[in-house]
């Protein structure tokens, strides 16, 4: 599902509200040239992530799913002075592209990229006394979002913000019988949120240059 009008309006809004940005453009270009999938957040969504980080004065951010680091750069720009972001990525090739993008952005010293499976790395973060994080962005494999949410709650404090990408999937999320493991992962995650007394949550459907999808935004109580 991808309406040309959504893209036209998105392009117009970006033109009005987001100044041209050579670093972010170069990051997307490098991603495409390396053959990575074009599934980074859109510019408007990336700026939303930066603004949310700034609104909560984030000094520590955790991202699950780096890809080429496009969303990471937006989040890193939202960090308060002295802040740091840890980002987790499974694929070495994605991590290499991301590291080059971080260097070009001048952000290598505030971004800590950990290579490996997020489900393996997340428990080690708790042990090494990382966190609680001010903001956590979950954007890796959707099948494992329930696991990532459980870990995110453990790495949170009251007031932490957890954002989960791709919770609508062009509307597929409403299909209880879906055979798609991603859809089932998101549905199970939503049930967990509903049953979690420490989570105050909403979901926002989005349309734009990347089609029809949405975010869940949670404030930890
Ligand atoms: N946040 C990025 C997009 C991430 S795409 C942006 O908006 O710019 C999802 C990423 O999650 C891919 O790079 C994929 O390799 C990674 N991923 C998939 N499964 C993973 C896992 N088990 N652990 C860590 N990363 C994973
Ligand atoms: C996919 C993953 C994403 O993080 C996204 O924003 C869009 C699509 C995917 O795996 O298809
Ligand atoms: Mg995503």
PDB file of C-alpha atoms and ligand atoms in Angstrom:
ATOM      1  CA  UNK A   1       0.000   0.000   0.000  1.00  0.00           C
ATOM      2  CA  UNK A   2       1.589   3.253  -1.141  1.00  0.00           C
ATOM      3  CA  UNK A   3      -0.504   6.233  -2.237  1.00  0.00           C
ATOM      4  CA  UNK A   4       1.377   8.776  -4.405  1.00  0.00           C
ATOM      5  CA  UNK A   5      -0.389  11.548  -2.464  1.00  0.00           C
ATOM      6  CA  UNK A   6       1.172  10.361   0.813  1.00  0.00           C
ATOM      7  CA  UNK A   7       4.615  10.671  -0.758  1.00  0.00           C
ATOM      8  CA  UNK A   8       3.842  14.061  -2.315  1.00  0.00           C
ATOM      9  CA  UNK A   9       2.617  15.442   1.013  1.00  0.00           C
ATOM     10  CA  UNK A  10       5.532  13.886   2.900  1.00  0.00           C
ATOM     11  CA  UNK A  11       7.980  15.438   0.417  1.00  0.00           C
ATOM     12  CA  UNK A  12       6.265  18.828   0.786  1.00  0.00           C
ATOM     13  CA  UNK A  13       6.333  18.696   4.591  1.00  0.00           C
ATOM     14  CA  UNK A  14       9.996  17.673   4.580  1.00  0.00           C
ATOM     15  CA  UNK A  15      10.770  20.558   2.233  1.00  0.00           C
ATOM     16  CA  UNK A  16       9.015  22.992   4.592  1.00  0.00           C
ATOM     17  CA  UNK A  17      10.220  21.693   7.952  1.00  0.00           C
ATOM     18  CA  UNK A  18      13.518  19.831   7.501  1.00  0.00           C
ATOM     19  CA  UNK A  19      16.541  21.761   6.241  1.00  0.00           C
ATOM     20  CA  UNK A  20      18.664  19.955   3.635  1.00  0.00           C
ATOM     21  CA  UNK A  21      21.131  17.674   5.381  1.00  0.00           C
ATOM     22  CA  UNK A  22      24.180  16.390   3.514  1.00  0.00           C
ATOM     23  CA  UNK A  23      25.175  13.943   6.280  1.00  0.00           C
ATOM     24  CA  UNK A  24      21.803  12.188   6.366  1.00  0.00           C
ATOM     25  CA  UNK A  25      21.560  12.166   2.567  1.00  0.00           C
ATOM     26  CA  UNK A  26      25.032  10.586   2.389  1.00  0.00           C
ATOM     27  CA  UNK A  27      24.022   7.936   4.938  1.00  0.00           C
ATOM     28  CA  UNK A  28      21.033   6.889   2.826  1.00  0.00           C
ATOM     29  CA  UNK A  29      23.127   6.957  -0.345  1.00  0.00           C
ATOM     30  CA  UNK A  30      25.768   4.712   1.228  1.00  0.00           C
ATOM     31  CA  UNK A  31      23.025   2.369   2.425  1.00  0.00           C
ATOM     32  CA  UNK A  32      21.564   2.021  -1.078  1.00  0.00           C
ATOM     33  CA  UNK A  33      24.963   1.625  -2.719  1.00  0.00           C
ATOM     34  CA  UNK A  34      25.848  -1.180  -0.314  1.00  0.00           C
ATOM     35  CA  UNK A  35      22.616  -2.958  -1.258  1.00  0.00           C
ATOM     36  CA  UNK A  36      20.961  -2.604   2.152  1.00  0.00           C
ATOM     37  CA  UNK A  37      17.131  -2.667   2.109  1.00  0.00           C
ATOM     38  CA  UNK A  38      15.401   0.763   1.885  1.00  0.00           C
ATOM     39  CA  UNK A  39      13.632   0.394   5.237  1.00  0.00           C
ATOM     40  CA  UNK A  40      15.196   3.183   7.301  1.00  0.00           C
ATOM     41  CA  UNK A  41      12.727   5.491   9.024  1.00  0.00           C
ATOM     42  CA  UNK A  42      11.667   8.413   6.805  1.00  0.00           C
ATOM     43  CA  UNK A  43      13.148  11.890   7.348  1.00  0.00           C
ATOM     44  CA  UNK A  44       9.944  13.050   9.096  1.00  0.00           C
ATOM     45  CA  UNK A  45      10.003  10.000  11.366  1.00  0.00           C
ATOM     46  CA  UNK A  46      13.710  10.403  12.062  1.00  0.00           C
ATOM     47  CA  UNK A  47      13.169  13.980  13.123  1.00  0.00           C
ATOM     48  CA  UNK A  48      10.331  12.834  15.382  1.00  0.00           C
ATOM     49  CA  UNK A  49      12.797  10.485  17.092  1.00  0.00           C
ATOM     50  CA  UNK A  50      15.263  13.360  17.568  1.00  0.00           C
ATOM     51  CA  UNK A  51      12.555  15.662  18.945  1.00  0.00           C
ATOM     52  CA  UNK A  52      11.291  13.005  21.378  1.00  0.00           C
ATOM     53  CA  UNK A  53      14.851  12.436  22.612  1.00  0.00           C
ATOM     54  CA  UNK A  54      15.237  16.171  23.152  1.00  0.00           C
ATOM     55  CA  UNK A  55      11.840  16.443  24.874  1.00  0.00           C
ATOM     56  CA  UNK A  56      12.876  13.875  27.501  1.00  0.00           C
ATOM     57  CA  UNK A  57      16.396  15.324  27.721  1.00  0.00           C
ATOM     58  CA  UNK A  58      17.816  11.896  26.870  1.00  0.00           C
ATOM     59  CA  UNK A  59      21.363  11.206  28.031  1.00  0.00           C
ATOM     60  CA  UNK A  60      21.208   7.463  27.388  1.00  0.00           C
ATOM     61  CA  UNK A  61      19.484   5.868  24.409  1.00  0.00           C
ATOM     62  CA  UNK A  62      19.241   2.230  23.319  1.00  0.00           C
ATOM     63  CA  UNK A  63      18.368   1.265  19.742  1.00  0.00           C
ATOM     64  CA  UNK A  64      17.626  -2.292  18.633  1.00  0.00           C
ATOM     65  CA  UNK A  65      18.183  -2.621  14.858  1.00  0.00           C
ATOM     66  CA  UNK A  66      20.788  -0.256  13.346  1.00  0.00           C
ATOM     67  CA  UNK A  67      20.741  -1.056   9.609  1.00  0.00           C
ATOM     68  CA  UNK A  68      22.791   1.802   8.059  1.00  0.00           C
ATOM     69  CA  UNK A  69      22.452   3.946  11.157  1.00  0.00           C
ATOM     70  CA  UNK A  70      20.044   6.489   9.664  1.00  0.00           C
ATOM     71  CA  UNK A  71      17.714   6.457  12.688  1.00  0.00           C
ATOM     72  CA  UNK A  72      20.773   6.199  14.961  1.00  0.00           C
ATOM     73  CA  UNK A  73      22.115   9.500  13.625  1.00  0.00           C
ATOM     74  CA  UNK A  74      18.773  11.221  14.254  1.00  0.00           C
ATOM     75  CA  UNK A  75      18.615   9.815  17.790  1.00  0.00           C
ATOM     76  CA  UNK A  76      22.255  10.717  18.488  1.00  0.00           C
ATOM     77  CA  UNK A  77      21.508  14.289  17.458  1.00  0.00           C
ATOM     78  CA  UNK A  78      18.770  14.350  20.089  1.00  0.00           C
ATOM     79  CA  UNK A  79      21.152  13.359  22.888  1.00  0.00           C
ATOM     80  CA  UNK A  80      21.790  15.822  25.702  1.00  0.00           C
ATOM     81  CA  UNK A  81      25.405  16.927  26.209  1.00  0.00           C
ATOM     82  CA  UNK A  82      27.580  14.066  27.364  1.00  0.00           C
ATOM     83  CA  UNK A  83      24.957  11.530  26.318  1.00  0.00           C
ATOM     84  CA  UNK A  84      25.505   8.215  24.543  1.00  0.00           C
ATOM     85  CA  UNK A  85      23.554   5.797  22.387  1.00  0.00           C
ATOM     86  CA  UNK A  86      24.029   2.036  22.207  1.00  0.00           C
ATOM     87  CA  UNK A  87      22.750   0.462  18.983  1.00  0.00           C
ATOM     88  CA  UNK A  88      22.454  -3.283  18.316  1.00  0.00           C
ATOM     89  CA  UNK A  89      22.869  -4.920  14.906  1.00  0.00           C
ATOM     90  CA  UNK A  90      22.994  -8.554  13.822  1.00  0.00           C
ATOM     91  CA  UNK A  91      24.463  -8.203  10.309  1.00  0.00           C
ATOM     92  CA  UNK A  92      28.190  -7.366  10.018  1.00  0.00           C
ATOM     93  CA  UNK A  93      27.638  -5.793   6.607  1.00  0.00           C
ATOM     94  CA  UNK A  94      24.977  -3.424   7.992  1.00  0.00           C
ATOM     95  CA  UNK A  95      27.247  -2.577  10.914  1.00  0.00           C
ATOM     96  CA  UNK A  96      30.134  -1.685   8.585  1.00  0.00           C
ATOM     97  CA  UNK A  97      27.963   0.675   6.542  1.00  0.00           C
ATOM     98  CA  UNK A  98      26.598   2.202   9.747  1.00  0.00           C
ATOM     99  CA  UNK A  99      30.069   2.772  11.238  1.00  0.00           C
ATOM    100  CA  UNK A 100      31.186   4.617   8.097  1.00  0.00           C
ATOM    101  CA  UNK A 101      28.033   6.728   8.304  1.00  0.00           C
ATOM    102  CA  UNK A 102      28.671   7.538  11.978  1.00  0.00           C
ATOM    103  CA  UNK A 103      32.233   8.595  11.186  1.00  0.00           C
ATOM    104  CA  UNK A 104      31.038  10.850   8.365  1.00  0.00           C
ATOM    105  CA  UNK A 105      28.471  12.342  10.742  1.00  0.00           C
ATOM    106  CA  UNK A 106      31.177  13.049  13.342  1.00  0.00           C
ATOM    107  CA  UNK A 107      29.219  10.959  15.851  1.00  0.00           C
ATOM    108  CA  UNK A 108      31.462   7.902  16.328  1.00  0.00           C
ATOM    109  CA  UNK A 109      32.373   8.871  19.887  1.00  0.00           C
ATOM    110  CA  UNK A 110      28.764   9.023  21.116  1.00  0.00           C
ATOM    111  CA  UNK A 111      27.538   5.879  19.320  1.00  0.00           C
ATOM    112  CA  UNK A 112      28.405   2.427  20.671  1.00  0.00           C
ATOM    113  CA  UNK A 113      27.473  -0.180  18.019  1.00  0.00           C
ATOM    114  CA  UNK A 114      27.282  -3.752  19.345  1.00  0.00           C
ATOM    115  CA  UNK A 115      27.363  -6.511  16.751  1.00  0.00           C
ATOM    116  CA  UNK A 116      25.320  -9.621  17.429  1.00  0.00           C
ATOM    117  CA  UNK A 117      21.847 -10.918  18.091  1.00  0.00           C
ATOM    118  CA  UNK A 118      19.882  -8.445  20.206  1.00  0.00           C
ATOM    119  CA  UNK A 119      18.344 -11.264  22.243  1.00  0.00           C
ATOM    120  CA  UNK A 120      21.892 -12.273  23.277  1.00  0.00           C
ATOM    121  CA  UNK A 121      23.240  -8.771  23.882  1.00  0.00           C
ATOM    122  CA  UNK A 122      20.302  -7.310  25.833  1.00  0.00           C
ATOM    123  CA  UNK A 123      20.766  -9.499  28.947  1.00  0.00           C
ATOM    124  CA  UNK A 124      24.480  -8.568  29.031  1.00  0.00           C
ATOM    125  CA  UNK A 125      23.559  -4.869  29.117  1.00  0.00           C
ATOM    126  CA  UNK A 126      21.733  -5.382  32.394  1.00  0.00           C
ATOM    127  CA  UNK A 127      24.802  -7.153  33.821  1.00  0.00           C
ATOM    128  CA  UNK A 128      27.244  -4.432  32.806  1.00  0.00           C
ATOM    129  CA  UNK A 129      25.086  -1.842  34.554  1.00  0.00           C
ATOM    130  CA  UNK A 130      24.075  -0.088  31.339  1.00  0.00           C
ATOM    131  CA  UNK A 131      20.834   1.798  31.730  1.00  0.00           C
ATOM    132  CA  UNK A 132      18.309   2.560  32.808  1.00  0.00           C
ATOM    133  CA  UNK A 133      17.885   4.173  29.403  1.00  0.00           C
ATOM    134  CA  UNK A 134      15.958   7.390  28.943  1.00  0.00           C
ATOM    135  CA  UNK A 135      14.716   6.285  25.510  1.00  0.00           C
ATOM    136  CA  UNK A 136      14.629   2.898  23.771  1.00  0.00           C
ATOM    137  CA  UNK A 137      13.841   2.477  20.049  1.00  0.00           C
ATOM    138  CA  UNK A 138      12.874  -1.065  19.012  1.00  0.00           C
ATOM    139  CA  UNK A 139      13.246  -1.559  15.235  1.00  0.00           C
ATOM    140  CA  UNK A 140      14.805  -4.981  14.512  1.00  0.00           C
ATOM    141  CA  UNK A 141      13.107  -8.295  13.612  1.00  0.00           C
ATOM    142  CA  UNK A 142       9.417  -7.983  14.455  1.00  0.00           C
ATOM    143  CA  UNK A 143       9.011 -11.631  15.472  1.00  0.00           C
ATOM    144  CA  UNK A 144      11.129 -10.944  18.561  1.00  0.00           C
ATOM    145  CA  UNK A 145       9.516  -7.672  19.636  1.00  0.00           C
ATOM    146  CA  UNK A 146       7.931  -9.428  22.665  1.00  0.00           C
ATOM    147  CA  UNK A 147      11.432 -10.417  23.853  1.00  0.00           C
ATOM    148  CA  UNK A 148      12.807  -6.937  23.174  1.00  0.00           C
ATOM    149  CA  UNK A 149       9.919  -5.334  25.051  1.00  0.00           C
ATOM    150  CA  UNK A 150      10.549  -7.549  28.091  1.00  0.00           C
ATOM    151  CA  UNK A 151      14.234  -6.574  28.048  1.00  0.00           C
ATOM    152  CA  UNK A 152      13.393  -2.903  27.471  1.00  0.00           C
ATOM    153  CA  UNK A 153      11.160  -2.845  30.548  1.00  0.00           C
ATOM    154  CA  UNK A 154      14.050  -4.239  32.612  1.00  0.00           C
ATOM    155  CA  UNK A 155      16.354  -1.545  31.242  1.00  0.00           C
ATOM    156  CA  UNK A 156      13.867   1.266  32.023  1.00  0.00           C
ATOM    157  CA  UNK A 157      13.003   3.525  34.950  1.00  0.00           C
ATOM    158  CA  UNK A 158       9.811   5.481  35.612  1.00  0.00           C
ATOM    159  CA  UNK A 159       9.689   8.115  32.859  1.00  0.00           C
ATOM    160  CA  UNK A 160      11.645   6.102  30.289  1.00  0.00           C
ATOM    161  CA  UNK A 161      10.176   6.187  26.788  1.00  0.00           C
ATOM    162  CA  UNK A 162       9.966   3.072  24.583  1.00  0.00           C
ATOM    163  CA  UNK A 163       9.153   3.465  20.884  1.00  0.00           C
ATOM    164  CA  UNK A 164       8.393   0.474  18.643  1.00  0.00           C
ATOM    165  CA  UNK A 165       8.428   0.834  14.840  1.00  0.00           C
ATOM    166  CA  UNK A 166       6.297  -0.967  12.231  1.00  0.00           C
ATOM    167  CA  UNK A 167       3.336  -1.957  14.364  1.00  0.00           C
ATOM    168  CA  UNK A 168       0.698  -1.508  11.624  1.00  0.00           C
ATOM    169  CA  UNK A 169       2.273  -3.232   8.595  1.00  0.00           C
ATOM    170  CA  UNK A 170      -0.150  -1.765   6.029  1.00  0.00           C
ATOM    171  CA  UNK A 171      -3.041  -2.802   8.253  1.00  0.00           C
ATOM    172  CA  UNK A 172      -2.018  -6.453   8.558  1.00  0.00           C
ATOM    173  CA  UNK A 173      -1.849  -6.103  12.353  1.00  0.00           C
ATOM    174  CA  UNK A 174      -5.639  -6.515  12.685  1.00  0.00           C
ATOM    175  CA  UNK A 175      -5.564 -10.033  11.184  1.00  0.00           C
ATOM    176  CA  UNK A 176      -5.630 -12.404  14.148  1.00  0.00           C
ATOM    177  CA  UNK A 177      -5.239 -15.377  11.785  1.00  0.00           C
ATOM    178  CA  UNK A 178      -2.186 -13.969  10.018  1.00  0.00           C
ATOM    179  CA  UNK A 179       0.495 -16.557   9.190  1.00  0.00           C
ATOM    180  CA  UNK A 180       3.103 -13.774   9.152  1.00  0.00           C
ATOM    181  CA  UNK A 181       5.482 -14.179  12.107  1.00  0.00           C
ATOM    182  CA  UNK A 182       6.086 -10.415  12.141  1.00  0.00           C
ATOM    183  CA  UNK A 183       2.375  -9.706  12.521  1.00  0.00           C
ATOM    184  CA  UNK A 184       2.054 -12.315  15.266  1.00  0.00           C
ATOM    185  CA  UNK A 185       5.082 -10.818  17.044  1.00  0.00           C
ATOM    186  CA  UNK A 186       3.529  -7.368  17.039  1.00  0.00           C
ATOM    187  CA  UNK A 187       0.142  -8.704  18.183  1.00  0.00           C
ATOM    188  CA  UNK A 188       1.720 -10.614  21.063  1.00  0.00           C
ATOM    189  CA  UNK A 189       3.707  -7.487  21.999  1.00  0.00           C
ATOM    190  CA  UNK A 190       0.496  -5.395  22.080  1.00  0.00           C
ATOM    191  CA  UNK A 191      -1.103  -7.955  24.404  1.00  0.00           C
ATOM    192  CA  UNK A 192       1.929  -7.748  26.688  1.00  0.00           C
ATOM    193  CA  UNK A 193       1.723  -3.952  26.782  1.00  0.00           C
ATOM    194  CA  UNK A 194      -1.981  -4.137  27.603  1.00  0.00           C
ATOM    195  CA  UNK A 195      -1.196  -6.444  30.529  1.00  0.00           C
ATOM    196  CA  UNK A 196       1.804  -4.427  31.798  1.00  0.00           C
ATOM    197  CA  UNK A 197       0.829  -2.139  34.690  1.00  0.00           C
ATOM    198  CA  UNK A 198       4.136  -0.215  34.335  1.00  0.00           C
ATOM    199  CA  UNK A 199       3.388   0.815  30.730  1.00  0.00           C
ATOM    200  CA  UNK A 200       1.255   3.736  29.586  1.00  0.00           C
ATOM    201  CA  UNK A 201       0.976   3.372  25.831  1.00  0.00           C
ATOM    202  CA  UNK A 202      -0.557   4.620  22.635  1.00  0.00           C
ATOM    203  CA  UNK A 203      -0.150   3.833  18.935  1.00  0.00           C
ATOM    204  CA  UNK A 204      -0.066   6.224  16.002  1.00  0.00           C
ATOM    205  CA  UNK A 205      -0.765   5.121  12.435  1.00  0.00           C
ATOM    206  CA  UNK A 206       1.452   6.825   9.855  1.00  0.00           C
ATOM    207  CA  UNK A 207       1.338   7.332   6.094  1.00  0.00           C
ATOM    208  CA  UNK A 208       4.055   8.885   3.980  1.00  0.00           C
ATOM    209  CA  UNK A 209       6.889   8.083   1.608  1.00  0.00           C
ATOM    210  CA  UNK A 210       7.295   4.667   3.259  1.00  0.00           C
ATOM    211  CA  UNK A 211       3.651   3.644   2.913  1.00  0.00           C
ATOM    212  CA  UNK A 212       1.220   2.814   5.719  1.00  0.00           C
ATOM    213  CA  UNK A 213       2.615   1.783   9.089  1.00  0.00           C
ATOM    214  CA  UNK A 214       2.823   3.066  12.652  1.00  0.00           C
ATOM    215  CA  UNK A 215       4.579   3.462  15.985  1.00  0.00           C
ATOM    216  CA  UNK A 216       3.776   2.416  19.520  1.00  0.00           C
ATOM    217  CA  UNK A 217       4.939   4.969  22.091  1.00  0.00           C
ATOM    218  CA  UNK A 218       5.174   3.923  25.728  1.00  0.00           C
ATOM    219  CA  UNK A 219       5.916   5.880  28.886  1.00  0.00           C
ATOM    220  CA  UNK A 220       7.183   3.624  31.648  1.00  0.00           C
ATOM    221  CA  UNK A 221       5.474   4.212  34.993  1.00  0.00           C
TER     222      UNK A 221
HETATM  223  N1  LIG B   1      16.497   1.517  12.658  1.00  0.00           N
HETATM  224  C1  LIG B   1      16.926   1.520  11.265  1.00  0.00           C
HETATM  225  C2  LIG B   1      16.269   0.392  10.486  1.00  0.00           C
HETATM  226  C3  LIG B   1      16.491  -0.972  11.063  1.00  0.00           C
HETATM  227  S1  LIG B   1      16.038  -2.263   9.939  1.00  0.00           S
HETATM  228  C4  LIG B   1      16.539   2.850  10.651  1.00  0.00           C
HETATM  229  O1  LIG B   1      15.374   3.211  10.760  1.00  0.00           O
HETATM  230  O2  LIG B   1      17.398   3.514  10.058  1.00  0.00           O
HETATM  231  C5  LIG B   1      16.172  -3.642  10.994  1.00  0.00           C
HETATM  232  C6  LIG B   1      17.608  -4.032  11.335  1.00  0.00           C
HETATM  233  O3  LIG B   1      17.540  -4.995  12.390  1.00  0.00           O
HETATM  234  C7  LIG B   1      18.357  -4.706  10.178  1.00  0.00           C
HETATM  235  O4  LIG B   1      19.591  -4.078   9.963  1.00  0.00           O
HETATM  236  C8  LIG B   1      18.558  -6.134  10.660  1.00  0.00           C
HETATM  237  O5  LIG B   1      19.772  -6.726  10.245  1.00  0.00           O
HETATM  238  C9  LIG B   1      18.551  -5.953  12.175  1.00  0.00           C
HETATM  239  N2  LIG B   1      18.216  -7.176  12.906  1.00  0.00           N
HETATM  240  C10 LIG B   1      17.390  -8.185  12.501  1.00  0.00           C
HETATM  241  N3  LIG B   1      17.342  -9.145  13.419  1.00  0.00           N
HETATM  242  C11 LIG B   1      18.163  -8.754  14.427  1.00  0.00           C
HETATM  243  C12 LIG B   1      18.545  -9.342  15.674  1.00  0.00           C
HETATM  244  N4  LIG B   1      18.084 -10.526  16.043  1.00  0.00           N
HETATM  245  N5  LIG B   1      19.417  -8.659  16.459  1.00  0.00           N
HETATM  246  C13 LIG B   1      19.887  -7.451  16.082  1.00  0.00           C
HETATM  247  N6  LIG B   1      19.557  -6.855  14.928  1.00  0.00           N
HETATM  248  C14 LIG B   1      18.712  -7.496  14.105  1.00  0.00           C
HETATM  249  C1  LIG B   2      10.883  -3.801   7.613  1.00  0.00           C
HETATM  250  C2  LIG B   2      11.587  -3.463   8.753  1.00  0.00           C
HETATM  251  C3  LIG B   2      11.520  -2.180   9.243  1.00  0.00           C
HETATM  252  O1  LIG B   2      12.179  -1.794  10.359  1.00  0.00           O
HETATM  253  C4  LIG B   2      10.784  -1.219   8.587  1.00  0.00           C
HETATM  254  O2  LIG B   2      10.758   0.035   9.105  1.00  0.00           O
HETATM  255  C5  LIG B   2      10.099  -1.544   7.442  1.00  0.00           C
HETATM  256  C6  LIG B   2      10.146  -2.844   6.955  1.00  0.00           C
HETATM  257  C7  LIG B   2      10.921  -5.178   7.086  1.00  0.00           C
HETATM  258  O3  LIG B   2      11.641  -6.005   7.657  1.00  0.00           O
HETATM  259  O4  LIG B   2      10.258  -5.437   6.086  1.00  0.00           O
HETATM  260 MG1  LIG B   3      11.418   0.096  11.105  1.00  0.00          MG
END
